[in-house]
Each structure stands twice: as C-alpha cells, then as structure tokens.
Coordinates of C-alpha atoms and ligand atoms in Angstrom, one line a residue:
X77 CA 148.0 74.6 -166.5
X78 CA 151.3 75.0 -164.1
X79 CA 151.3 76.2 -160.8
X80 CA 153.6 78.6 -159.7
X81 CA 156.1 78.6 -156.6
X82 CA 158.2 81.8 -156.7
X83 CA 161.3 81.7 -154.2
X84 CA 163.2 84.8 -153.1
X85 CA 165.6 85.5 -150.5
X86 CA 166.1 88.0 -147.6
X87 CA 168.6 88.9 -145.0
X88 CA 171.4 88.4 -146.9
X89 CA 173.0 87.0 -150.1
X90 CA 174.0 83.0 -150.0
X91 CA 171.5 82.0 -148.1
X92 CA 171.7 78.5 -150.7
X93 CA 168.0 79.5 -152.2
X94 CA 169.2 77.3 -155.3
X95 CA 169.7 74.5 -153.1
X96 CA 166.4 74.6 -151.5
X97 CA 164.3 75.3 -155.0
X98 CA 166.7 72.1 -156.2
X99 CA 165.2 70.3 -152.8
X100 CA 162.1 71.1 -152.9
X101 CA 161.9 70.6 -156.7
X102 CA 163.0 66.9 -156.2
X103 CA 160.9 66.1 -153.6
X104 CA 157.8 67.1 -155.9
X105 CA 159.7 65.2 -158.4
X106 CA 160.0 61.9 -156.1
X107 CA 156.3 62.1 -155.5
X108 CA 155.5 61.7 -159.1
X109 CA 155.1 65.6 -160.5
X110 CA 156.8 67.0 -163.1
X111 CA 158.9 69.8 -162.1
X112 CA 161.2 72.0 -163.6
X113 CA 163.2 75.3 -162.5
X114 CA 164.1 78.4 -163.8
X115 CA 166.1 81.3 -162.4
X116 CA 165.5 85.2 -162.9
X117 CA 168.5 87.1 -162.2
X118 CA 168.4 91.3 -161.6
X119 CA 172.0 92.4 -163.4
X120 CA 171.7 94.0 -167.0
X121 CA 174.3 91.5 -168.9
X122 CA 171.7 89.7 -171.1
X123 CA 173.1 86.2 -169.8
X124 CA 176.1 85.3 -167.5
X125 CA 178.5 84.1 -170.2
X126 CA 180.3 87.5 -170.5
X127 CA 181.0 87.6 -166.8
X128 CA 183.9 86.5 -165.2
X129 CA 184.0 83.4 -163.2
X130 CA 185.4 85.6 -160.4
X131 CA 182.3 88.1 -160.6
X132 CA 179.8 85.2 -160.7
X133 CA 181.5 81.6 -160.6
X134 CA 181.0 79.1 -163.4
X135 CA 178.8 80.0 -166.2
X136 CA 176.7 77.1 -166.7
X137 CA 175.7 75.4 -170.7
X138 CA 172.7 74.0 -171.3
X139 CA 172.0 71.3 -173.9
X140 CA 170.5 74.0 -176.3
X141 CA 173.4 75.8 -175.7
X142 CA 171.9 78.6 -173.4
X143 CA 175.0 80.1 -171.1
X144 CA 173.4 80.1 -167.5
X145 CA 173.6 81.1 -164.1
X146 CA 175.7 78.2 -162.1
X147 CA 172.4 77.4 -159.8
X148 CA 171.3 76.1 -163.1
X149 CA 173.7 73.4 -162.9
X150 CA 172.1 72.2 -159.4
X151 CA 168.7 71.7 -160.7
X152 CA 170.0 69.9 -163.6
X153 CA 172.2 68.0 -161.1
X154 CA 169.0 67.6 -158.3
X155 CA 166.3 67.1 -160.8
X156 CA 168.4 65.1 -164.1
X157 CA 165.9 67.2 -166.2
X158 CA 167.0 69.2 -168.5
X159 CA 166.9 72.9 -168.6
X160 CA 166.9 75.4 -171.7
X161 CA 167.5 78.9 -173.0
X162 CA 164.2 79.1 -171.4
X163 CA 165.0 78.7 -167.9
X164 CA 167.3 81.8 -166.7
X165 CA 165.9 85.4 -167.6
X166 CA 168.4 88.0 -167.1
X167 CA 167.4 91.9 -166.5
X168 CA 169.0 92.4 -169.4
X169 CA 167.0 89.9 -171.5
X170 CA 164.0 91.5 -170.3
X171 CA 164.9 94.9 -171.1
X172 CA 166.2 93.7 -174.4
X173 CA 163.2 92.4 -175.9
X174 CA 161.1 95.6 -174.6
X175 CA 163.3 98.3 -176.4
X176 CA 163.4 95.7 -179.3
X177 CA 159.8 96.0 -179.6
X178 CA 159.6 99.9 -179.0
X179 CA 162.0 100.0 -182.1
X180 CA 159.8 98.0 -184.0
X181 CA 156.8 100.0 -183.4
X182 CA 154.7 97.7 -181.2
X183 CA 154.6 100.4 -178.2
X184 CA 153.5 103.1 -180.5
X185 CA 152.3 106.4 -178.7
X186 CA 152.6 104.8 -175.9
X187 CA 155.0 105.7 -172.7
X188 CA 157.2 102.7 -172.1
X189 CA 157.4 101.9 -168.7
X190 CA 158.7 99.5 -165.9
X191 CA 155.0 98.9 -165.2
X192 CA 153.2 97.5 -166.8
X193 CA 155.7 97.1 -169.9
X194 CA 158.3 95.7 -168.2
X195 CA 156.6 93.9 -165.7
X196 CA 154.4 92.3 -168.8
X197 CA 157.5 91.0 -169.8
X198 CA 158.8 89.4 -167.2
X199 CA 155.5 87.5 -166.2
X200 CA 154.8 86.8 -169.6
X201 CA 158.5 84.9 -169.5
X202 CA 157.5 83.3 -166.1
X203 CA 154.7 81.7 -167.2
X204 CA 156.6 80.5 -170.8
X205 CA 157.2 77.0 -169.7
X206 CA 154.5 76.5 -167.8
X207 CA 152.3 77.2 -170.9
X208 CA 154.4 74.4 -172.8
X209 CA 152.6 71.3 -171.2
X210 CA 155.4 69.7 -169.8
X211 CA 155.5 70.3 -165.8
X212 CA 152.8 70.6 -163.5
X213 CA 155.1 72.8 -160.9
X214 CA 157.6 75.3 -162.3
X215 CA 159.7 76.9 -159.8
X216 CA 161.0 80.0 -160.0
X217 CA 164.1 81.6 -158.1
X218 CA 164.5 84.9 -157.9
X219 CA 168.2 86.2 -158.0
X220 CA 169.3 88.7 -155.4
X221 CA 167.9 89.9 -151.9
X222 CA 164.7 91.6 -151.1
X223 CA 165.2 95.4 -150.9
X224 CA 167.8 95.4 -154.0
X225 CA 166.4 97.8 -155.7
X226 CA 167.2 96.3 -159.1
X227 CA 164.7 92.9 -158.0
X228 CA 162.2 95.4 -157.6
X229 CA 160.3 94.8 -161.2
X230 CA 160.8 90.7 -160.1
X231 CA 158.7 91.0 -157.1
X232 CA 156.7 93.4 -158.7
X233 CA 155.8 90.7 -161.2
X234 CA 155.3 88.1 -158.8
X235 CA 153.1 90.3 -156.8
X236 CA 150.7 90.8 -160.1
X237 CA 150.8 87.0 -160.5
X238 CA 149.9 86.1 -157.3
X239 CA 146.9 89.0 -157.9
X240 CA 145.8 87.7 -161.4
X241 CA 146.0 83.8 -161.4
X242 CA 143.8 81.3 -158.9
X243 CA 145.0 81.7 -155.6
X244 CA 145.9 78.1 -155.2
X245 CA 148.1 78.3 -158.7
X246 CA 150.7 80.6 -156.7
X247 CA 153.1 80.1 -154.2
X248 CA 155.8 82.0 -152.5
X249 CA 158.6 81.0 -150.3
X250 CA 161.1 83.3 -148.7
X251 CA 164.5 82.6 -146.8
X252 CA 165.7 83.6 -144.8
X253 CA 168.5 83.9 -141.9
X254 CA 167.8 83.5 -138.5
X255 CA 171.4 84.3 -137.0
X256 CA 172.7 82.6 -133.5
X257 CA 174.4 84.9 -131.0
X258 CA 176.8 83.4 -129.4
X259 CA 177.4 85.9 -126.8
X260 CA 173.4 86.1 -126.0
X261 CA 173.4 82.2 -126.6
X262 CA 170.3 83.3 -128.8
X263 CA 168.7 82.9 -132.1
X264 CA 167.5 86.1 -133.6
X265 CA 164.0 86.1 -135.4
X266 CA 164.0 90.3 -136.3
X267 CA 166.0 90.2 -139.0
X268 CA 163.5 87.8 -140.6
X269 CA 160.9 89.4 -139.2
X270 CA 162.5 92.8 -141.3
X271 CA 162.9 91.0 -144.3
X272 CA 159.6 89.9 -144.1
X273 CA 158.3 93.3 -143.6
X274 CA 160.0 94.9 -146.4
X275 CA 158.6 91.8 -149.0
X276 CA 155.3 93.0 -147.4
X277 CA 155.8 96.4 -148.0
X278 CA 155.9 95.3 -152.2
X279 CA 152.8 93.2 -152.2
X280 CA 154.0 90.1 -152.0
X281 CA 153.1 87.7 -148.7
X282 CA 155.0 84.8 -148.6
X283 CA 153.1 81.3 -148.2
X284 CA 155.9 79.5 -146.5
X285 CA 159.2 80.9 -144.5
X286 CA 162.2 79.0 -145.0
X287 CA 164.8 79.9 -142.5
X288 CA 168.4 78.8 -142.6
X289 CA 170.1 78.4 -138.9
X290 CA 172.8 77.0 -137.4
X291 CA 170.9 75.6 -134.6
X292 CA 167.5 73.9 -134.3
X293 CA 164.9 76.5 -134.3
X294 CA 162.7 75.0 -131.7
X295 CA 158.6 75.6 -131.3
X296 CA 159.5 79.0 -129.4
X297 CA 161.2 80.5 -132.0
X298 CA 158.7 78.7 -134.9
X299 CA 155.4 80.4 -133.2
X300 CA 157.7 83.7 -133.0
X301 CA 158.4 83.9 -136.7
X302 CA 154.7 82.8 -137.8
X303 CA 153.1 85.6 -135.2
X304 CA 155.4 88.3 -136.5
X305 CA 155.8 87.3 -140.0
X306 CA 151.9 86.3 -140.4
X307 CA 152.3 82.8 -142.0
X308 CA 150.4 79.7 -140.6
X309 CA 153.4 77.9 -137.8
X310 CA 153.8 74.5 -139.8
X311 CA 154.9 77.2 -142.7
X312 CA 157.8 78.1 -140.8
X313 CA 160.4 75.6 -141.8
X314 CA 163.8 74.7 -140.6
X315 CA 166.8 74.9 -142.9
X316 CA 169.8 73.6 -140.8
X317 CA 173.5 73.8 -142.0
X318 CA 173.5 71.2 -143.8
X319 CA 177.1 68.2 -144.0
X320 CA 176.5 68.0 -147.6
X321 CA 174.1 70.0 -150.7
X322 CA 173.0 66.6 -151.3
X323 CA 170.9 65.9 -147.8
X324 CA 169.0 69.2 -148.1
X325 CA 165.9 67.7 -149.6
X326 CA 165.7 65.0 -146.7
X327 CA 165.9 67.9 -144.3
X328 CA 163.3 69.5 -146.1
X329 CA 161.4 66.1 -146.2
X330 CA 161.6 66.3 -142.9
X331 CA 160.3 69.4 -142.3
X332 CA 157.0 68.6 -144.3
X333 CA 158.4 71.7 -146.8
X334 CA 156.7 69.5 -149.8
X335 CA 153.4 68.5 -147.8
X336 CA 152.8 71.9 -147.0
X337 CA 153.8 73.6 -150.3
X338 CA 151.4 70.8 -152.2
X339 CA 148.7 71.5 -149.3
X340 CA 148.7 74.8 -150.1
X341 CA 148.8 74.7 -153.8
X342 CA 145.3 72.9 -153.3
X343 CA 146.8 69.6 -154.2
X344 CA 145.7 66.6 -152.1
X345 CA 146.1 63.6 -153.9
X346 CA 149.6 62.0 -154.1
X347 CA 151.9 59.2 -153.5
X348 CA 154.7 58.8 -150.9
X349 CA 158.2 60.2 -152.4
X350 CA 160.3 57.9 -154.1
X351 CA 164.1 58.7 -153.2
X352 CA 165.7 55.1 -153.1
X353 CA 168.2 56.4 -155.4
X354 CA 168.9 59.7 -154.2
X355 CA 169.3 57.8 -150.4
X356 CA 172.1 54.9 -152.3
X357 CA 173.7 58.0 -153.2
X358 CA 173.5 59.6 -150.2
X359 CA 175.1 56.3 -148.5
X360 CA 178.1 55.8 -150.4
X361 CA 178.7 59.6 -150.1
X362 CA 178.8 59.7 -146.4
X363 CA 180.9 56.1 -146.1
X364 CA 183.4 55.7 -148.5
X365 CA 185.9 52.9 -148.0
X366 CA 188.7 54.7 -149.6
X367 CA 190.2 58.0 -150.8
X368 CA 192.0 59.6 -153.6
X369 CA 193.3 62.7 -154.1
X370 CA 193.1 64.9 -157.2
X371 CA 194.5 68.0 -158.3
X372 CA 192.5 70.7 -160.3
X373 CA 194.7 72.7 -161.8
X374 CA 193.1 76.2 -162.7
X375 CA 193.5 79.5 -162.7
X376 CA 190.3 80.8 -160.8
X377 CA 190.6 78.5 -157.8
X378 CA 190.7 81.1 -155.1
X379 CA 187.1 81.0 -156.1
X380 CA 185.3 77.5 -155.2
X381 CA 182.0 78.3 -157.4
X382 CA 184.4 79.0 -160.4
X383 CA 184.9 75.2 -160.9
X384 CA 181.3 74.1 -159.6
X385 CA 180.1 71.4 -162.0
X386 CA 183.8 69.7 -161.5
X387 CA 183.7 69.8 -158.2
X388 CA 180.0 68.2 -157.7
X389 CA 181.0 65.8 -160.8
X390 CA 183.8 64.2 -158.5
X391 CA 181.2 63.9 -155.9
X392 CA 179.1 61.9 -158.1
X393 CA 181.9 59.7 -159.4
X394 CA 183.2 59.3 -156.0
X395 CA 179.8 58.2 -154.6
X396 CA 179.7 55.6 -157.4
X397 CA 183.6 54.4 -157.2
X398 CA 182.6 54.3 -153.2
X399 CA 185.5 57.1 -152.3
X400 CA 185.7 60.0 -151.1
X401 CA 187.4 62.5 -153.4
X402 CA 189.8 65.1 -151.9
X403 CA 190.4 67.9 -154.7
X404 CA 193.7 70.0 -153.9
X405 CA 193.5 73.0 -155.7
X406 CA 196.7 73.9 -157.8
X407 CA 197.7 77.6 -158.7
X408 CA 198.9 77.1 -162.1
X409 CA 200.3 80.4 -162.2
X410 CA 202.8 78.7 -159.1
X411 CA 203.9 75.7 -161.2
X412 CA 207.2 75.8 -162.7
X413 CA 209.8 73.2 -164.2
X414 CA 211.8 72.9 -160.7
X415 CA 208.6 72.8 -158.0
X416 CA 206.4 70.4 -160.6
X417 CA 207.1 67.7 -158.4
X418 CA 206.8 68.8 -155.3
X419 CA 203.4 70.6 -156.0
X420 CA 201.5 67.4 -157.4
X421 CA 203.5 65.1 -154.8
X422 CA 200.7 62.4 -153.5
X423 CA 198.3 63.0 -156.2
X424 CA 196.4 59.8 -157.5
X425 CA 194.6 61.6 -160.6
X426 CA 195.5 65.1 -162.1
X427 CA 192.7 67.7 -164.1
X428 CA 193.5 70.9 -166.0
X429 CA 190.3 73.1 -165.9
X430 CA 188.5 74.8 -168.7
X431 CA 189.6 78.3 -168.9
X432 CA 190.5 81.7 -171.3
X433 CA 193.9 83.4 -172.6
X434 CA 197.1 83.2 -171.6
X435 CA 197.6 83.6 -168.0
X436 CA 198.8 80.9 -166.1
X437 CA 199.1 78.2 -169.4
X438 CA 202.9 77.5 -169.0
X439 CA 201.8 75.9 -165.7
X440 CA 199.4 74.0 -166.9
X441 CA 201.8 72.5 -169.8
X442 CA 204.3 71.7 -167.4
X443 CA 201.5 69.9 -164.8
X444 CA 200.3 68.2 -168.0
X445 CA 203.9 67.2 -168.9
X446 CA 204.7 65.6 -165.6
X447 CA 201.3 64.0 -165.4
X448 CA 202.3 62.2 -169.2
X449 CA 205.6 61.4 -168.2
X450 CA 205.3 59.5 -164.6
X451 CA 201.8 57.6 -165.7
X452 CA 199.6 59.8 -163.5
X453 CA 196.1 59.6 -164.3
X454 CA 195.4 62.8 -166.5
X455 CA 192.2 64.3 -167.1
X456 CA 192.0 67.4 -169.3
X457 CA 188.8 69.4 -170.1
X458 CA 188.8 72.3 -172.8
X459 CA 191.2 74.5 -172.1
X460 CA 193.0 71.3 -170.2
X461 CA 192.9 69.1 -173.6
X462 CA 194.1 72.1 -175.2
X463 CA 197.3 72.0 -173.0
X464 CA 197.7 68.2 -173.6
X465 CA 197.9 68.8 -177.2
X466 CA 200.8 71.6 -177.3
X467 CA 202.3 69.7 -174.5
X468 CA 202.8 66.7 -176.5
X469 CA 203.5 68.7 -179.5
X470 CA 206.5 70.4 -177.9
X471 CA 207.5 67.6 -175.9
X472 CA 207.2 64.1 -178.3
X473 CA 206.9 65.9 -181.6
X474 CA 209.6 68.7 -180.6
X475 CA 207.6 71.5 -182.2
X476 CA 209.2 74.1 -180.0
X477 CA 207.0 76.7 -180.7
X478 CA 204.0 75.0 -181.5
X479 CA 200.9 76.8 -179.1
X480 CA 197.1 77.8 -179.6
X481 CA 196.3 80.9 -181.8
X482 CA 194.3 82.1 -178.3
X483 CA 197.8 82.5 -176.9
X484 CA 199.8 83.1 -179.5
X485 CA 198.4 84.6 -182.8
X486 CA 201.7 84.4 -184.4
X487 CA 202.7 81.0 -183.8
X488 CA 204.7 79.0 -186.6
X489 CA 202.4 76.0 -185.3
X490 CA 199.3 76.8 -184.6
X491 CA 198.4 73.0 -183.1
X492 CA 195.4 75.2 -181.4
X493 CA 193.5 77.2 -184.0
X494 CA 190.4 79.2 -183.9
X495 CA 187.6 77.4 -185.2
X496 CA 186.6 78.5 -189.3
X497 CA 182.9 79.6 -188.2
X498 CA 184.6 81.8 -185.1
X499 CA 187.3 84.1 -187.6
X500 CA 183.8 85.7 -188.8
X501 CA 182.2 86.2 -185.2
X502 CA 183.1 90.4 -183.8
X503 CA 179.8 89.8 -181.4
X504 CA 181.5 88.2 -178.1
X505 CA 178.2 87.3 -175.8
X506 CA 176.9 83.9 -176.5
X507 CA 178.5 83.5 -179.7
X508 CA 180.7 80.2 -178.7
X509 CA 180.4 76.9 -180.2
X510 CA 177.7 76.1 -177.3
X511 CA 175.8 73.2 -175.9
X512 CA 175.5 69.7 -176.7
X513 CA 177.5 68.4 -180.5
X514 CA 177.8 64.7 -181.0
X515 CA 180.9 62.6 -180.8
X516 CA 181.8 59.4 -182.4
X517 CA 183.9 57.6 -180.6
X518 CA 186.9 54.8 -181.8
X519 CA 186.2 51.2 -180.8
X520 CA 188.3 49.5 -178.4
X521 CA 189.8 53.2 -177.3
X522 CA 189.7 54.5 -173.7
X523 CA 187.1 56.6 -174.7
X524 CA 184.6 54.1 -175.9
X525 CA 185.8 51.5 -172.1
X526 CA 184.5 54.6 -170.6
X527 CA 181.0 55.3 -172.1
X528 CA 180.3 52.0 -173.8
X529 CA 179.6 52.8 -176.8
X530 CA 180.2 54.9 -180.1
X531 CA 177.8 57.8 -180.0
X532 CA 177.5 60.2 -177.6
X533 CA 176.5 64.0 -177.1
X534 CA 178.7 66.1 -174.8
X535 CA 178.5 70.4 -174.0
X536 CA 180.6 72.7 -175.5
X537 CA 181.7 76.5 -174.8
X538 CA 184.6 77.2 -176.9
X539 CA 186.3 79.2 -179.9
X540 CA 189.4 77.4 -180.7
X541 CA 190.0 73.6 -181.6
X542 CA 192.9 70.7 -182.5
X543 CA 194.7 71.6 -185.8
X544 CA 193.5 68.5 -187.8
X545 CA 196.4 69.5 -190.1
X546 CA 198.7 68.2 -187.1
X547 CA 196.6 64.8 -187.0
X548 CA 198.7 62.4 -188.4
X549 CA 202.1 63.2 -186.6
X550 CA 200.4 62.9 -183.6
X551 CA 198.7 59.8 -183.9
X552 CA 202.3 58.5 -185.4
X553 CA 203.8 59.3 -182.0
X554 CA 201.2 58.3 -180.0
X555 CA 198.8 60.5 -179.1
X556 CA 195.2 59.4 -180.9
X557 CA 192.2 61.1 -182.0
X558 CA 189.3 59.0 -180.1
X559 CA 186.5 61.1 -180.9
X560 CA 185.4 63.4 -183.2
X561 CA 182.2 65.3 -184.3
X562 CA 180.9 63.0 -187.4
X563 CA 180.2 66.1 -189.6
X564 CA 183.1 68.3 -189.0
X565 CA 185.8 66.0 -188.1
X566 CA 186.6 68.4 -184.7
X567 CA 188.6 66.5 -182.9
X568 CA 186.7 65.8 -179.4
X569 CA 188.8 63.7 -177.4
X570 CA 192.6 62.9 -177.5
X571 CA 193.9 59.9 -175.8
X572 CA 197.2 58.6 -175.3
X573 CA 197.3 54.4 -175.7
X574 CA 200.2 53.5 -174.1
X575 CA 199.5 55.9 -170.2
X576 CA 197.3 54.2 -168.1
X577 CA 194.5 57.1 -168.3
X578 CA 195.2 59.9 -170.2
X579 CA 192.4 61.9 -171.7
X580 CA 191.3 65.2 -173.0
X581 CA 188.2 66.5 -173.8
X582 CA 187.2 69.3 -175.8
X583 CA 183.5 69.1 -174.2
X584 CA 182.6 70.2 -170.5
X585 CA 181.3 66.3 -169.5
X586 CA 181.0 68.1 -165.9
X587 CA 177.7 70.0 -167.4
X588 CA 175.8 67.0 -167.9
X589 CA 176.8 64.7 -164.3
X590 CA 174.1 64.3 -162.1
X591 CA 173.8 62.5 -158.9
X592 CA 171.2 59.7 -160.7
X593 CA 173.3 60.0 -164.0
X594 CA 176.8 61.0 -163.0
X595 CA 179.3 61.6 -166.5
X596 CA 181.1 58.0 -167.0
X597 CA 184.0 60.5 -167.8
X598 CA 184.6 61.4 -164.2
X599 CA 183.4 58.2 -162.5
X600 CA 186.1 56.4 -165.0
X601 CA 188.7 59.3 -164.2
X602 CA 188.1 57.9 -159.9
X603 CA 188.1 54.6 -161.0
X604 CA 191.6 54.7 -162.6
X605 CA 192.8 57.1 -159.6
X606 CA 192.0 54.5 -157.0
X607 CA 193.4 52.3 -159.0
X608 CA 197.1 53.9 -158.7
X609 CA 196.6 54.8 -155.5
X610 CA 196.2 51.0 -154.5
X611 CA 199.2 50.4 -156.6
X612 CA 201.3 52.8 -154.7
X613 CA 200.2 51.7 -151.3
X614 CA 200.9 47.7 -152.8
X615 CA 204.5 49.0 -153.7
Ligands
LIG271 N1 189.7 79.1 -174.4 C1 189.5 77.9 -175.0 C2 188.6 78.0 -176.2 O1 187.9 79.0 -176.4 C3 189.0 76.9 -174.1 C4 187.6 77.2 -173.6 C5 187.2 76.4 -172.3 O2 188.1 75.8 -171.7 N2 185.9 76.4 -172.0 O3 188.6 77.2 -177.1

C-alpha cells in the first residue's frame, strides 16, 4: 500500500507548490523510496491541451501521450520518472466519467451528487496509482488556492481520505505566503494564519506548513505560525526565494521537510539521501566558465511558462556543456527581411519554437533563412522544423509558393501536409499524434553524432508532417531526411550536411530533458553554440 501526501496552496496563486512537491518528491527519491506525482487541477476542460499557452503556459506530453498540466514537466524533470495519463485529473475528467456512468445506468434511482458521487470519483482516481504497486509515496498537488470554490470537491476528497485510511498513510502540506512589509520592516504570519483557518473550516488539518518568504523566518515567527496554525513548530518550514528551481530541494533538505514528512508518515527506517548528481548539477549550474547566447523565436514569449520545457532543457544542456545559457526572446511577429540582422545580431545558436496557425510564420521563415544562410547554429522543433522545410523549399528549391496546409490550405505545394490519420479527426481535444513514436536515425548523420545511436523514441503533439512526395528534391539540394518513424516513413528530423548545426525536429526532445538525463538534442545544440562563439571571439 502507498501512502499519501496531499499538497495545496493558500494565500495566493504561484506560490511554486509544483516546485516543492518536485523537492520534496526527490528527496524521498534520494533516500531510496519510490515516488511519483500527480496533479489535480479544478477547471472543467477535460485536460489542458485545448487551452492556450497564454491561459495556462506549455501543455506538457507524456510518454503515453497524455497532454498535461506544465508542473508535470518538473516532476518528470526533478524525479526522471515517468508520468502517465494517470497522473493529472482535470475537473473535467472527473465530471466526465460520472455523467458517463449516469448515462449508462450505474447511478440508477439514485440522486447524483458532488458528494459522495463526485467526491468517490476523485479519491477513487487519487488512490489509482498507488494501488498499482509501483511507489511507496504518491504525491498529490492540488491545483488552485484554498477558498476557490471550484477546489472545493478536491479538499473535500482529501478530507474523506485523511478520515478513512490509517492515520499515518496521509499527509497534508499547505503553503503558504508569509509576506515582508517593508514599511513595518515586518513579516506577516495572518495571512497564513487565514488561509490556514479557512482549510480548517473544510476538514482538512494540514500536517506540515510550508511557507514561502523572502526573508528568513526566524524561531519568532516559526512558534507564531505553529501556535496559531496548530501544527507541531519543527512542521513549520522555510521556503526562501530561491537563485534557481533546481536548489529548492536542498533548501528543503535543509529544513528537515523530508525527516519530518517520513516521521510523520510513521516511517523510521531509512538511509541518508543520495543527491551526488543533483549537487554536480547544481555546481556547473551556478559556475559556468562561459556563455552563449540563443534566440527562441516564438510567438507566445511575452509569456515565460509558454516555452517551459525549452527553457529548463537549455539549463540542463548548459549545466552539462559548463555554460551558462542566455535565451533572448525574439518576437517573430517583429522579424522582417530588412531588421533580420539586426534582431539576431550576437546570437551563437538560433531555435524556432513549436507553435499553431499562421500568425507570426513569415518571421520565423525569414529567422530560419538567415540562420541557413550565415552558418548559425539552427535548431528547429515542430512548428520550427516545419519552417526549415518551406524555407528551404522557397529558398534552394525556388518553390515560391510552397507552405504547410495549416497555413495555407490552397497551396500549389503543400511541402507541409496534414497527416492521413488527421483529414478523418472533427474531435479537436487530445486527438494529435501524441507522446513518444520511435525514430531511426541515418548513420554517420548529425542526428545519430548527437544521440549515438540509431534508435531512439522522442514526444510528439502534432497534426501536420514533411511531404515525403517533396523527399527527393530536397535531399538533391541538400537538405536530408536523418530520421524517420520505421513504420510510417514520417520524416522526424531534417538536417542540412554541409551547415555546421542545422536541425529540425518534428518531436518536442524538450519533453523528455531532465537534469540527470538532459535531451542530447539540446546539450549538442550548446555544444555547437559555444563552439561558434569561440570562433567569433578567435576571429
Ligand atoms: N502546428 C504544427 C502541427 O500541428 C506544429 C505543432 C507543434 O509545433 N507542436 O503539426
């Protein structure tokens, strides 16, 4: 049997409880238990992959091809486990399954209500992979902020559990913010103290308070929140701002947040936490001996969460090519024929995001163009390899008009088509060709320098594909096939032999880089920007 550690948060939204379920996760983890997370999120859309980056950031893929909630991507990135359709419950989903059941007949002459029927549902899906065998701990995060009342039924559920299974099977941990005035040169405990109250007030007593600050807390302030909040003092733990994601769980080592959860989930016997890697990491993170600067050309990058798994994938690859990585964000919508220059000036590396329909393409082509043109590393993922492809089409093989059918539905060359299996697809949530394919890969091809070998799996979240129709005049000019899917033939990478990095993917490696197992796409990407940017500093 699992045991259960339930996470909410209070105060107020981005309080980072991903980061601290991810932290606490991997401590448990580097003392030996296995630990997985999953995240239950309050909004009605069944799962996040009809949202808009803007409304919610990335939309993270699992390897079963589950489209997730981004906090997914930092357990996967904190823990290098794994994590399924299983491990983020929407509203939605819940609600789903119930009326799918009341139309089948299961409820019948009965009322169906939030509780119990509801409320059954969700703890029935809490407790899923903890029946499955594989994790002692499951960790569960609950989306939202006490008080909303759409987490209501969450807590609800958590409350019952806490009720119904062995006392030292279930854990909860709130965060929470305690705020510094600067004018009172104060911390302020009552709005944790409120937040506490109103979790209270539903049933549920948290085990442990987590409470993020900007200053050290100190032993006044700890007693303070354990008196008021009625939680033991060592269970009031210090969450300070923090340089970087990636030193959270040493804070939280620090702060005896894994003795005390394990203490209290009756658990006594254990070793000391192995984090040797995590701390290498952590080293060549904090003192780089270079720098390189990239450009991430998107279309959502007002938004920093939009691009999430890129972002933390450079930090990997950085840590492991020992430099830092600056990413300049790059309007595409901005980028024309006459400022191309002048906007990627002092770039050693270039990557065109992922993305969907037409706004802000042109842009991209002409970043993509410049990027083929002057030997700048190029790295293209999706939507990015996608641009590669009608770039060089227009450009080397001078089909003016060639484009993507996303784009263009009426194109004369359709170098970009919708996938067969799509044309039949009306249904638009979750119906992408999602989560991990497998790719061969050409010897002696950039492709196969930069994994080491010919078979790999990579996640997808797409509709459209490479016209293989198109294959042979572009190999002719130049620009190769270097992977494909060995039963379809789907092109999955396109490389150009004669740049010195030039690559497009039509996977998301970005999904599966983690700070133990970072994507050898990105940490080869570094690698061949530092490499220019010593050559330009040499010239
Ligand atoms: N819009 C493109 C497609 O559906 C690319 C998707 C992406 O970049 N994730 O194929």
């Amino acid at each position: 049997m699992a045991k259960y550690i339930f996470v909410t948060g209070g105060v107020t939204s981005s309080l980072g409880k991903g980061i601290i379920a991810a932290s606490l996760a991997k401590l448990l983890q580097a003392r030996g238990f296995r630990v997985t997370i999953q995240k239950f999120d309050p909004y009605i859309n069944v799962d996040p992959g009809t949202l808009n980056p803007y409304e919610h950031g990335e939309c993270f893929v699992t390897e079963d091809g589950a489209e997730t909630d981004l906090d997914l991507g930092h357990y996967e990135r904190f823990l290098s486990v794994n994590t399924s359709q299983l491990n983020n419950v929407t509203t939605g989903r819940i609600y789903q399954t119930v009326i799918n059941k009341e139309r089948a007949g299961d409820f019948l002459g009965k009322t169906v209500q939030v509780v119990p029927h509801i409320t059954d549902e969700i703890k029935r899906r809490m407790q899923l992979i903890g029946k499955t065998g594989d994790y002692d701990i499951v960790l569960t995060e609950l989306g939202g902020t006490v008080g909303d009342i759409e987490s209501l039924p969450f807590i609800e559920a958590v409350r019952q559990l806490q009720w119904e299974l062995p006392e030292e099977d279930v854990l909860a941990i709130h965060l929470t913010l305690v705020p510094y005035l600067k004018a009172a040169k104060e911390l302020k405990t009552k709005p944790t103290q409120h937040s506490v109250k109103m979790l209270r007030e539903t049933g549920v007593h948290p085990d442990i308070i987590v409470c993020r600050t900007e200053e050290v807390l100190g032993n006044e302030i700890k007693n303070k929140i354990a008196l008021f909040c009625n939680v033991k003092r060592e269970a009031v733990i210090e969450a300070m701002d923090a340089s970087t994601i990636y030193e959270v769980p040493l804070l939280m080592l620090r702060e005896k947040l894994d003795v005390i959860t394990l203490r209290k989930l009756g658990i006594t016997d254990y070793p000391e936490p192995n984090l040797d890697n995590w701390k290498t990491f952590l080293d060549k993170l904090k003192y780089p001996k270079a720098k390189v600067t990239i450009g991430l050309i998107g279309k959502y990058i007002e938004l920093q969460d939009a691009y999430k798994s890129i972002l933390e994938s450079f930090i990997h690859a950085g840590a492991m090519n020992e430099v830092k990585v600056k990413v300049i964000d790059i309007h595409s919508e901005f980028i024309n024929e006459q400022n191309v220059g002048e906007k990627l000036e002092g770039l050693d590396g270039l990557l065109v995001a992922p993305g969907f329909g037409s706004r802000g393409i042109e842009g991209k082509i002409i970043a993509v163009q410049y990027a083929r043109e002057t030997g700048l590393p190029f790295f293209g993922i999706c939507l990015g390899m996608q641009m590669a492809v009608i770039e060089f089409a227009r450009n080397v093989l001078d089909i003016k008009d060639a484009h993507s059918t996303e784009m263009n539905s009426n194109t004369s060359n359709p170098v970009v088509n919708m996938m067969e299996e799509q044309k039949r697809i009306k249904m638009m949530g979750g119906t992408m060709r999602l989560g991990a394919y497998p790719c061969e890969i050409e010897e002696d091809s950039l492709a196969h320098k930069i994994y080491g070998k010919t078979n790999i799996t990579e996640r997808h979240r797409h509709r459209y594909e490479f016209n293989n129709d198109y294959l042979v005049k572009f190999e002719t000019a130049g620009m190769i096939a270097s992977g494909t899917n060995p039963e379809t033939g789907l092109v999955e990478i396109m490389e150009i032999p004669t740049h010195p990095f030039f690559i497009g993917v039509q996977y998301h490696p970005e999904l599966k880089s983690t700070v133990e197992n970072p994507s050898p796409l990105f940490v080869g990407f570094i690698a061949a920007a530092k490499k220019y940017n010593e050559g330009k500093s040499s010239k």
